[in-house]
XYZ file of N, CA and C in Angstrom:
645
model
N 14.222 -10.310 -1.000
C 14.123 -10.455 -2.458
C 13.405 -9.216 -3.018
N 12.450 -8.739 -2.337
C 11.606 -7.611 -2.868
C 11.938 -6.366 -2.104
N 13.089 -6.248 -1.354
C 13.376 -5.214 -0.441
C 13.349 -3.827 -1.087
N 14.062 -3.697 -2.268
C 14.108 -2.354 -2.900
C 12.757 -1.847 -3.263
N 11.952 -2.733 -3.917
C 10.632 -2.306 -4.333
C 9.749 -1.931 -3.125
N 9.834 -2.678 -2.041
C 8.890 -2.468 -0.932
C 9.300 -1.201 -0.155
N 10.641 -0.887 -0.089
C 11.039 0.337 0.563
C 10.397 1.560 -0.085
N 10.272 1.573 -1.361
C 9.761 2.761 -2.057
C 8.376 3.130 -1.510
N 7.484 2.139 -1.293
C 6.146 2.468 -0.841
C 5.934 2.020 0.576
N 7.013 1.637 1.223
C 7.025 1.350 2.670
C 5.982 0.308 3.011
N 5.998 -0.823 2.234
C 5.046 -1.872 2.481
C 5.783 -3.169 2.802
N 6.920 -3.170 3.485
C 7.570 -4.334 3.931
C 6.977 -4.748 5.297
N 5.985 -5.642 5.198
C 5.131 -5.881 6.370
C 5.240 -7.372 6.888
N 5.308 -7.445 8.226
C 5.134 -8.709 8.880
C 4.072 -8.450 9.971
N 3.184 -9.393 10.151
C 2.047 -9.058 10.984
C 1.848 -9.872 12.201
N 0.817 -9.535 12.977
C 0.639 -10.102 14.352
C -0.598 -10.983 14.396
N -0.476 -12.125 14.992
C -1.632 -12.980 15.276
C -2.316 -12.524 16.527
N -3.664 -12.595 16.537
C -4.427 -12.132 17.664
C -5.287 -13.278 18.201
N -4.946 -13.860 19.337
C -5.635 -15.046 19.769
C -6.908 -14.762 20.545
N -7.258 -13.570 20.796
C -8.413 -13.234 21.671
C -9.704 -13.403 20.920
N -10.558 -14.237 21.397
C -11.820 -14.585 20.662
C -12.685 -13.347 20.439
N -12.844 -12.513 21.416
C -13.714 -11.327 21.274
C -13.191 -10.404 20.175
N -11.898 -10.261 20.133
C -11.320 -9.364 19.078
C -11.442 -10.007 17.715
N -11.413 -11.375 17.617
C -11.534 -11.993 16.364
C -12.982 -11.867 15.847
N -13.966 -11.820 16.777
C -15.368 -11.566 16.339
C -15.482 -10.164 15.797
N -14.875 -9.149 16.464
C -14.813 -7.809 15.903
C -14.147 -7.741 14.556
N -13.064 -8.546 14.408
C -12.329 -8.546 13.180
C -13.187 -9.014 11.977
N -14.053 -10.049 12.244
C -14.870 -10.532 11.168
C -15.807 -9.404 10.670
N -16.409 -8.711 11.596
C -17.215 -7.576 11.187
C -16.390 -6.526 10.510
N -15.145 -6.287 10.976
C -14.286 -5.317 10.344
C -13.992 -5.683 8.864
N -13.779 -6.951 8.592
C -13.555 -7.445 7.236
C -14.713 -6.999 6.336
N -15.882 -7.238 6.803
C -17.065 -6.951 5.990
C -17.252 -5.459 5.715
N -17.002 -4.647 6.796
C -17.165 -3.172 6.632
C -16.150 -2.591 5.756
N -14.863 -3.023 5.924
C -13.789 -2.481 5.132
C -13.885 -2.978 3.686
N -14.282 -4.207 3.528
C -14.421 -4.734 2.161
C -15.491 -3.953 1.435
N -16.599 -3.566 2.117
C -17.648 -2.781 1.498
C -17.161 -1.439 1.032
N -16.315 -0.816 1.873
C -15.686 0.490 1.451
C -14.815 0.365 0.245
N -14.047 -0.736 0.191
C -13.111 -0.911 -0.918
C -13.845 -1.258 -2.167
N -14.962 -1.959 -2.067
C -15.759 -2.306 -3.252
C -16.279 -1.047 -3.940
N -16.452 0.023 -3.181
C -16.927 1.263 -3.749
C -15.789 2.006 -4.520
N -14.538 1.508 -4.331
C -13.399 2.207 -4.934
C -12.810 1.285 -5.988
N -13.197 1.416 -7.228
C -12.695 0.641 -8.322
C -11.426 1.243 -8.942
N -11.276 2.523 -8.777
C -10.039 3.222 -9.210
C -9.819 4.432 -8.295
N -8.543 4.802 -8.180
C -8.211 5.938 -7.369
C -6.863 6.578 -7.889
N -6.875 7.853 -8.060
C -5.624 8.556 -8.572
C -5.514 9.875 -7.789
N -4.264 10.346 -7.705
C -4.033 11.588 -7.027
C -2.537 11.751 -6.668
N -2.278 12.615 -5.733
C -0.904 12.811 -5.320
C -0.757 12.430 -3.811
N 0.471 12.303 -3.353
C 0.701 11.940 -1.967
C 1.832 12.710 -1.372
N 1.767 12.813 -0.026
C 2.917 13.335 0.737
C 3.217 12.238 1.756
N 4.455 11.855 1.871
C 4.919 10.773 2.721
C 5.837 11.329 3.806
N 5.563 10.894 5.035
C 6.480 11.190 6.151
C 6.987 9.874 6.711
N 8.315 9.802 6.830
C 9.005 8.584 7.316
C 9.597 8.846 8.670
N 9.211 7.994 9.661
C 9.615 8.185 11.058
C 10.442 6.974 11.530
N 11.380 7.286 12.398
C 12.144 6.207 13.096
C 12.099 6.508 14.561
N 11.475 5.630 15.364
C 11.319 5.943 16.764
C 10.661 7.278 16.995
N 9.597 7.544 16.201
C 8.786 8.737 16.326
C 9.558 10.047 15.929
N 10.739 9.881 15.386
C 11.469 11.042 14.846
C 11.310 11.117 13.405
N 10.942 12.254 12.883
C 10.786 12.472 11.423
C 12.148 12.482 10.721
N 12.301 11.489 9.842
C 13.572 11.330 9.154
C 13.586 11.969 7.763
N 12.463 11.809 7.095
C 12.422 12.228 5.650
C 10.972 12.459 5.207
N 10.860 13.317 4.232
C 9.562 13.552 3.580
C 9.671 13.292 2.079
N 8.633 12.830 1.487
C 8.644 12.593 0.073
C 7.319 12.979 -0.534
N 7.294 13.179 -1.815
C 6.025 13.502 -2.554
C 5.983 12.727 -3.839
N 4.804 12.588 -4.361
C 4.661 11.852 -5.584
C 3.205 11.793 -5.997
N 3.015 10.847 -7.012
C 1.698 10.663 -7.596
C 1.389 9.176 -7.662
N 0.116 8.853 -7.770
C -0.254 7.391 -7.851
C -1.512 7.245 -8.672
N -1.621 6.079 -9.241
C -2.780 5.594 -10.039
C -3.082 4.232 -9.647
N -4.253 3.925 -9.183
C -4.653 2.604 -8.693
C -5.907 2.157 -9.377
N -5.949 0.942 -9.907
C -7.095 0.389 -10.510
C -7.291 -1.063 -10.107
N -8.418 -1.395 -9.545
C -8.708 -2.731 -9.177
C -9.245 -3.517 -10.350
N -8.829 -4.825 -10.503
C -7.904 -5.507 -9.617
C -6.512 -5.393 -10.040
N -5.624 -5.173 -9.098
C -4.181 -5.558 -9.269
C -3.287 -4.603 -10.146
N -3.752 -3.384 -10.420
C -2.850 -2.548 -11.211
C -2.597 -1.269 -10.466
N -1.296 -0.855 -10.531
C -0.845 0.310 -9.722
C 0.342 0.975 -10.410
N 0.301 2.292 -10.402
C 1.524 3.053 -10.754
C 1.756 4.027 -9.652
N 2.970 3.998 -9.038
C 3.385 4.780 -7.885
C 4.666 5.479 -8.231
N 4.597 6.841 -8.301
C 5.713 7.627 -8.771
C 6.176 8.519 -7.601
N 7.396 8.338 -7.200
C 8.000 9.228 -6.227
C 8.835 10.291 -6.910
N 8.448 11.578 -6.713
C 9.114 12.673 -7.368
C 10.297 13.223 -6.600
N 10.143 13.411 -5.318
C 11.150 13.991 -4.462
C 11.177 13.231 -3.091
N 12.315 13.068 -2.433
C 13.662 13.589 -2.929
C 14.364 12.649 -3.812
N 13.917 11.367 -3.965
C 14.572 10.370 -4.828
C 13.586 9.887 -5.819
N 13.793 10.184 -7.127
C 12.879 9.755 -8.132
C 12.849 8.217 -8.251
N 11.662 7.719 -8.368
C 11.519 6.284 -8.688
C 10.089 6.031 -9.255
N 9.936 4.951 -9.935
C 8.630 4.532 -10.457
C 8.387 3.094 -10.188
N 7.199 2.771 -9.668
C 6.790 1.422 -9.496
C 5.523 1.204 -10.309
N 5.519 0.150 -11.154
C 4.336 -0.212 -11.959
C 4.011 -1.658 -11.707
N 2.721 -1.882 -11.349
C 2.182 -3.271 -11.242
C 1.161 -3.416 -12.311
N 1.334 -4.367 -13.237
C 0.395 -4.497 -14.384
C -0.532 -5.648 -14.228
N -0.473 -6.328 -13.064
C -1.346 -7.506 -12.777
C -0.533 -8.795 -12.847
N 0.586 -8.798 -13.526
C 1.470 -9.951 -13.570
C 2.893 -9.716 -13.069
N 3.392 -8.537 -13.464
C 4.769 -8.180 -13.086
C 4.826 -6.885 -12.426
N 5.683 -6.749 -11.449
C 5.991 -5.434 -10.808
C 7.338 -4.905 -11.325
N 7.318 -3.688 -11.847
C 8.535 -3.070 -12.296
C 8.935 -1.931 -11.282
N 10.166 -1.983 -10.826
C 10.620 -0.894 -9.942
C 11.814 -0.260 -10.673
N 11.650 0.991 -11.103
C 12.660 1.673 -11.851
C 13.336 2.773 -11.025
N 14.653 2.714 -10.992
C 15.488 3.762 -10.305
C 16.221 4.488 -11.378
N 15.778 5.735 -11.721
C 16.418 6.426 -12.855
C 17.890 6.870 -12.480
N 18.150 7.018 -11.235
C 19.504 7.492 -10.826
C 20.580 6.481 -11.254
N 20.247 5.190 -11.098
C 21.240 4.193 -11.470
C 20.829 3.505 -12.811
N 19.724 3.969 -13.406
C 19.260 3.459 -14.681
C 19.037 1.968 -14.588
N 18.326 1.540 -13.602
C 18.080 0.110 -13.458
C 16.590 -0.169 -13.142
N 16.062 -1.207 -13.759
C 14.689 -1.658 -13.488
C 14.750 -3.036 -12.911
N 14.015 -3.303 -11.833
C 13.975 -4.630 -11.176
C 12.553 -5.191 -11.433
N 12.506 -6.458 -11.869
C 11.237 -7.082 -12.142
C 10.941 -8.158 -11.118
N 9.660 -8.167 -10.604
C 9.195 -9.168 -9.648
C 7.893 -9.784 -10.147
N 7.689 -11.035 -9.797
C 6.403 -11.675 -9.996
C 5.361 -11.063 -9.034
N 4.296 -10.475 -9.606
C 3.403 -9.749 -8.726
C 2.705 -10.638 -7.751
N 2.281 -11.803 -8.173
C 1.551 -12.740 -7.243
C 2.416 -13.082 -5.978
N 3.686 -13.305 -6.233
C 4.547 -13.667 -5.126
C 4.837 -12.450 -4.250
N 5.042 -11.288 -4.822
C 5.395 -10.099 -4.105
C 4.198 -9.689 -3.203
N 2.947 -10.041 -3.622
C 1.772 -9.559 -2.841
C 1.292 -10.565 -1.869
N 1.876 -11.728 -1.787
C 1.445 -12.716 -0.823
C 1.570 -12.168 0.631
N 0.491 -12.306 1.367
C 0.489 -11.903 2.798
C 0.729 -10.399 2.928
N 0.404 -9.648 1.894
C 0.584 -8.197 1.946
C -0.791 -7.530 1.909
N -1.100 -6.698 2.897
C -2.462 -6.121 2.968
C -2.705 -5.133 1.839
N -1.665 -4.690 1.121
C -1.970 -3.826 -0.013
C -2.808 -4.593 -1.035
N -2.658 -5.914 -1.038
C -3.512 -6.728 -1.973
C -4.977 -6.458 -1.731
N -5.342 -6.196 -0.515
C -6.772 -5.948 -0.247
C -7.251 -4.628 -0.925
N -6.381 -3.723 -1.146
C -6.749 -2.539 -1.887
C -6.946 -2.763 -3.370
N -6.130 -3.747 -3.908
C -6.071 -3.954 -5.310
C -7.032 -5.018 -5.794
N -7.225 -6.086 -4.993
C -7.838 -7.308 -5.448
C -9.031 -7.636 -4.660
N -10.224 -7.596 -5.221
C -11.472 -7.859 -4.470
C -11.630 -9.343 -4.155
N -10.776 -10.202 -4.804
C -10.842 -11.621 -4.482
C -9.798 -12.055 -3.426
N -9.142 -11.101 -2.810
C -8.114 -11.411 -1.867
C -8.690 -12.225 -0.692
N -7.857 -13.020 -0.019
C -8.325 -13.911 1.067
C -8.356 -13.060 2.356
N -9.547 -12.615 2.694
C -9.681 -11.826 3.911
C -9.441 -12.622 5.183
N -9.636 -13.949 5.082
C -9.488 -14.750 6.292
C -8.010 -14.793 6.759
N -7.086 -14.355 5.915
C -5.661 -14.352 6.274
C -5.346 -13.111 7.147
N -6.273 -12.195 7.232
C -6.004 -10.942 7.921
C -6.995 -10.716 9.035
N -6.466 -9.933 10.036
C -7.317 -9.403 11.088
C -7.605 -7.934 10.827
N -8.840 -7.510 10.732
C -9.205 -6.151 10.446
C -10.027 -5.584 11.537
N -9.591 -4.506 12.187
C -10.312 -3.854 13.282
C -10.452 -2.363 13.053
N -11.571 -1.840 13.474
C -11.710 -0.343 13.458
C -11.115 0.197 14.669
N -10.286 1.210 14.545
C -9.545 1.856 15.585
C -10.409 2.917 16.271
N -10.621 2.765 17.578
C -11.437 3.727 18.292
C -10.701 5.025 18.529
N -9.393 4.926 18.874
C -8.579 6.116 19.155
C -7.868 6.463 17.898
N -8.294 7.543 17.254
C -7.649 7.941 15.998
C -6.423 8.771 16.303
N -5.440 8.755 15.307
C -4.250 9.609 15.475
C -4.579 11.061 15.607
N -3.692 11.842 16.184
C -3.968 13.295 16.443
C -4.294 14.022 15.106
N -5.201 15.006 15.247
C -5.524 15.889 14.168
C -6.231 15.082 12.946
N -6.815 13.957 13.285
C -7.478 13.187 12.249
C -8.897 12.777 12.719
N -9.534 13.645 13.500
C -10.842 13.306 14.081
C -11.891 13.133 13.021
N -11.710 13.643 11.794
C -12.718 13.493 10.763
C -12.605 12.213 9.989
N -11.579 11.405 10.254
C -11.325 10.149 9.524
C -11.722 8.947 10.369
N -12.122 7.899 9.684
C -12.324 6.605 10.276
C -11.219 5.689 9.928
N -10.565 5.081 10.948
C -9.358 4.267 10.685
C -9.617 2.785 10.873
N -9.002 2.024 9.910
C -9.103 0.552 10.020
C -7.714 0.014 9.945
N -7.417 -0.970 10.847
C -6.056 -1.543 10.868
C -6.099 -2.980 10.356
N -5.132 -3.278 9.539
C -5.070 -4.622 8.887
C -3.796 -5.287 9.396
N -3.946 -6.513 9.943
C -2.839 -7.274 10.456
C -2.945 -8.735 9.933
N -1.773 -9.366 9.735
C -1.789 -10.733 9.279
C -1.888 -11.664 10.438
N -2.636 -12.715 10.265
C -2.867 -13.673 11.435
C -1.663 -14.557 11.698
N -0.759 -14.727 10.715
C 0.300 -15.736 10.833
C 1.632 -15.176 11.333
N 1.924 -13.960 11.173
C 3.219 -13.435 11.446
C 3.128 -12.292 12.430
N 4.284 -11.731 12.810
C 4.282 -10.807 13.981
C 4.938 -9.483 13.579
N 4.364 -8.414 14.001
C 5.126 -7.159 14.033
C 4.452 -5.896 13.555
N 3.971 -5.869 12.337
C 3.595 -4.604 11.805
C 2.148 -4.553 11.284
N 1.748 -3.374 10.784
C 0.366 -3.222 10.424
C 0.230 -2.148 9.346
N -0.867 -2.222 8.611
C -1.230 -1.166 7.686
C -2.594 -0.627 8.165
N -2.617 0.682 8.348
C -3.831 1.362 8.759
C -4.367 2.302 7.642
N -5.631 2.184 7.399
C -6.276 2.975 6.349
C -7.203 3.981 6.999
N -7.127 5.215 6.579
C -8.012 6.262 7.053
C -8.955 6.738 5.989
N -10.244 6.678 6.235
C -11.282 7.073 5.295
C -12.037 8.318 5.755
N -12.398 9.157 4.862
C -13.401 10.177 5.130
C -14.629 9.720 4.287
N -15.704 9.307 4.970
C -16.826 8.613 4.355
C -16.218 7.347 3.633
N -16.384 7.209 2.311
C -15.858 6.136 1.616
C -14.562 6.456 0.781
N -14.021 7.619 1.075
C -12.807 8.142 0.322
C -11.582 7.817 1.138
N -10.672 7.025 0.579
C -9.371 6.745 1.186
C -8.526 8.008 1.245
N -8.044 8.428 2.435
C -7.368 9.649 2.573
C -5.920 9.464 3.154
N -5.712 8.381 3.867
C -4.471 8.176 4.534
C -4.114 6.724 4.705
N -2.753 6.411 4.599
C -2.248 5.093 4.881
C -1.095 5.263 5.894
N -1.096 4.390 6.882
C -0.047 4.397 7.896
C 0.540 3.003 7.923
N 1.832 2.883 7.595
C 2.560 1.661 7.634
C 3.530 1.611 8.753
N 3.345 0.641 9.663
C 4.233 0.459 10.802
C 4.881 -0.877 10.715
N 6.258 -0.861 10.703
C 6.986 -2.186 10.505
C 7.137 -2.885 11.811
N 6.631 -2.380 12.921
C 6.728 -3.053 14.190
C 8.089 -2.957 14.867
N 9.061 -2.285 14.226
C 10.412 -2.161 14.765
C 10.843 -0.680 14.888
N 9.820 0.172 14.984
C 10.164 1.574 15.233
C 10.061 2.465 14.008
N 9.963 1.856 12.826
C 9.884 2.645 11.621
C 8.398 2.729 11.120
N 8.058 3.924 10.795
C 6.616 4.131 10.324
C 6.617 5.108 9.160
N 5.756 4.869 8.198
C 5.526 5.755 7.110
C 4.043 6.166 7.112
N 3.820 7.492 6.920
C 2.483 8.007 6.821
C 2.283 8.599 5.469
N 1.303 8.127 4.734
C 0.969 8.674 3.425
C -0.318 9.480 3.477
N -0.236 10.757 3.145
C -1.396 11.641 3.055
C -1.732 11.753 1.573
N -2.920 11.186 1.202
C -3.422 11.228 -0.143
C -4.119 12.533 -0.418
N -3.738 13.193 -1.573
C -4.243 14.511 -1.825
C -4.742 14.592 -3.240
N -5.722 15.516 -3.442
C -6.264 15.759 -4.817
C -6.744 14.460 -5.490
N -7.382 13.638 -4.722
C -7.767 12.321 -5.207
C -9.049 12.392 -5.989
N -9.124 11.440 -6.981
C -10.328 11.240 -7.826
C -10.554 9.739 -7.848
N -11.745 9.352 -7.561
C -12.022 7.895 -7.650
C -13.042 7.564 -8.691
N -12.942 6.304 -9.169
C -13.921 5.708 -10.027
C -14.035 6.492 -11.366
N -12.918 6.958 -11.906
C -12.821 7.565 -13.211
C -11.815 6.723 -14.039
N -12.000 6.833 -15.317
C -11.102 6.025 -16.256
C -9.653 6.543 -16.154
N -8.743 5.587 -16.108
C -7.326 5.863 -16.094
C -6.711 5.308 -17.360
N -5.854 6.130 -18.017
C -5.256 5.719 -19.279
C -4.459 4.445 -19.092
N -4.619 3.544 -20.033
C -3.937 2.258 -20.008
C -2.406 2.406 -19.874
N -1.897 3.455 -20.436
C -0.388 3.668 -20.411
C 0.116 3.806 -18.951
N -0.753 4.134 -17.994
C -0.280 4.293 -16.621
C 0.173 2.921 -16.045
N -0.368 1.849 -16.655
C -0.054 0.531 -16.079
C 0.781 -0.316 -16.972
N 1.571 0.376 -17.847
C 2.573 -0.335 -18.662
C 3.957 0.304 -18.342
N 4.985 -0.472 -18.500
C 6.320 -0.001 -18.349
C 7.144 -0.443 -19.484
N 7.720 0.491 -20.200
C 8.597 0.199 -21.325
C 10.029 0.328 -20.922
N 10.798 -0.744 -21.128
C 12.209 -0.673 -20.739
C 13.000 -0.080 -21.905
N 13.546 1.071 -21.619
C 14.300 1.811 -22.650
C 15.681 1.199 -22.871
N 16.234 1.365 -24.082
C 17.579 0.934 -24.379
C 18.594 1.497 -23.406
N 19.524 0.680 -22.959
C 20.547 1.154 -22.032
C 20.208 1.014 -20.585
N 18.950 0.676 -20.285
C 18.539 0.488 -18.853
C 18.911 -0.974 -18.432
N 19.569 -1.066 -17.301
C 19.977 -2.361 -16.734
C 18.736 -3.044 -16.214
N 18.630 -4.341 -16.534
C 17.432 -5.124 -16.063
C 17.869 -6.187 -15.049
N 17.248 -6.128 -13.889
C 17.468 -7.106 -12.814
C 16.190 -7.926 -12.648
N 16.132 -9.073 -13.307
C 14.895 -9.859 -13.334
C 14.830 -10.871 -12.203
N 13.976 -10.562 -11.223
C 13.906 -11.426 -10.048
C 12.715 -12.402 -10.150
N 12.036 -12.428 -11.293
C 10.954 -13.371 -11.407
C 11.426 -14.792 -11.469
N 10.633 -15.670 -10.933
C 10.980 -17.117 -10.944
C 10.180 -17.859 -11.995
């Protein structure tokens, strides 16, 4: 139902349950530590470079800009190679594809269920639904970053990994558990500054086809 919107930011996630008690104890501590980092980030804006892999082979690169404000507001703009705009205003998600002049509308609460991106946007998110662990072995060429992996306790397969330099979010790694992975490098970021309200509104222009998936 949300496939087109999720592909744009590569957050089509199904997660893995971890039954090992010792790891669950570490995960509780991970929740607290990661939550503290996110509490320091009330807003974030900047640009990004995305690398999309299939079985470790680089398939495509993309660039764009983003504006994030907690709780629950996001504007994600992909400039190249395929233009698109995603806006989450707290109630509705708008995904606009200018090539086909179509905007698809989703109920934000439903789209974000069991999605770890919610933890970035909403401080009231249910952390008990996720396993959070700090990764000891960091990806290559990222020795300056601290990585945290978020997995869902109820489903199987994929993960969202966040890379921080101190308290600054620098990287997101999305693994769908089936060989496809997207790496987002956040660049020129500014946190905790005012973002214009217009960034979180979407106006449907005349002539644009509307696909309303809200229930």
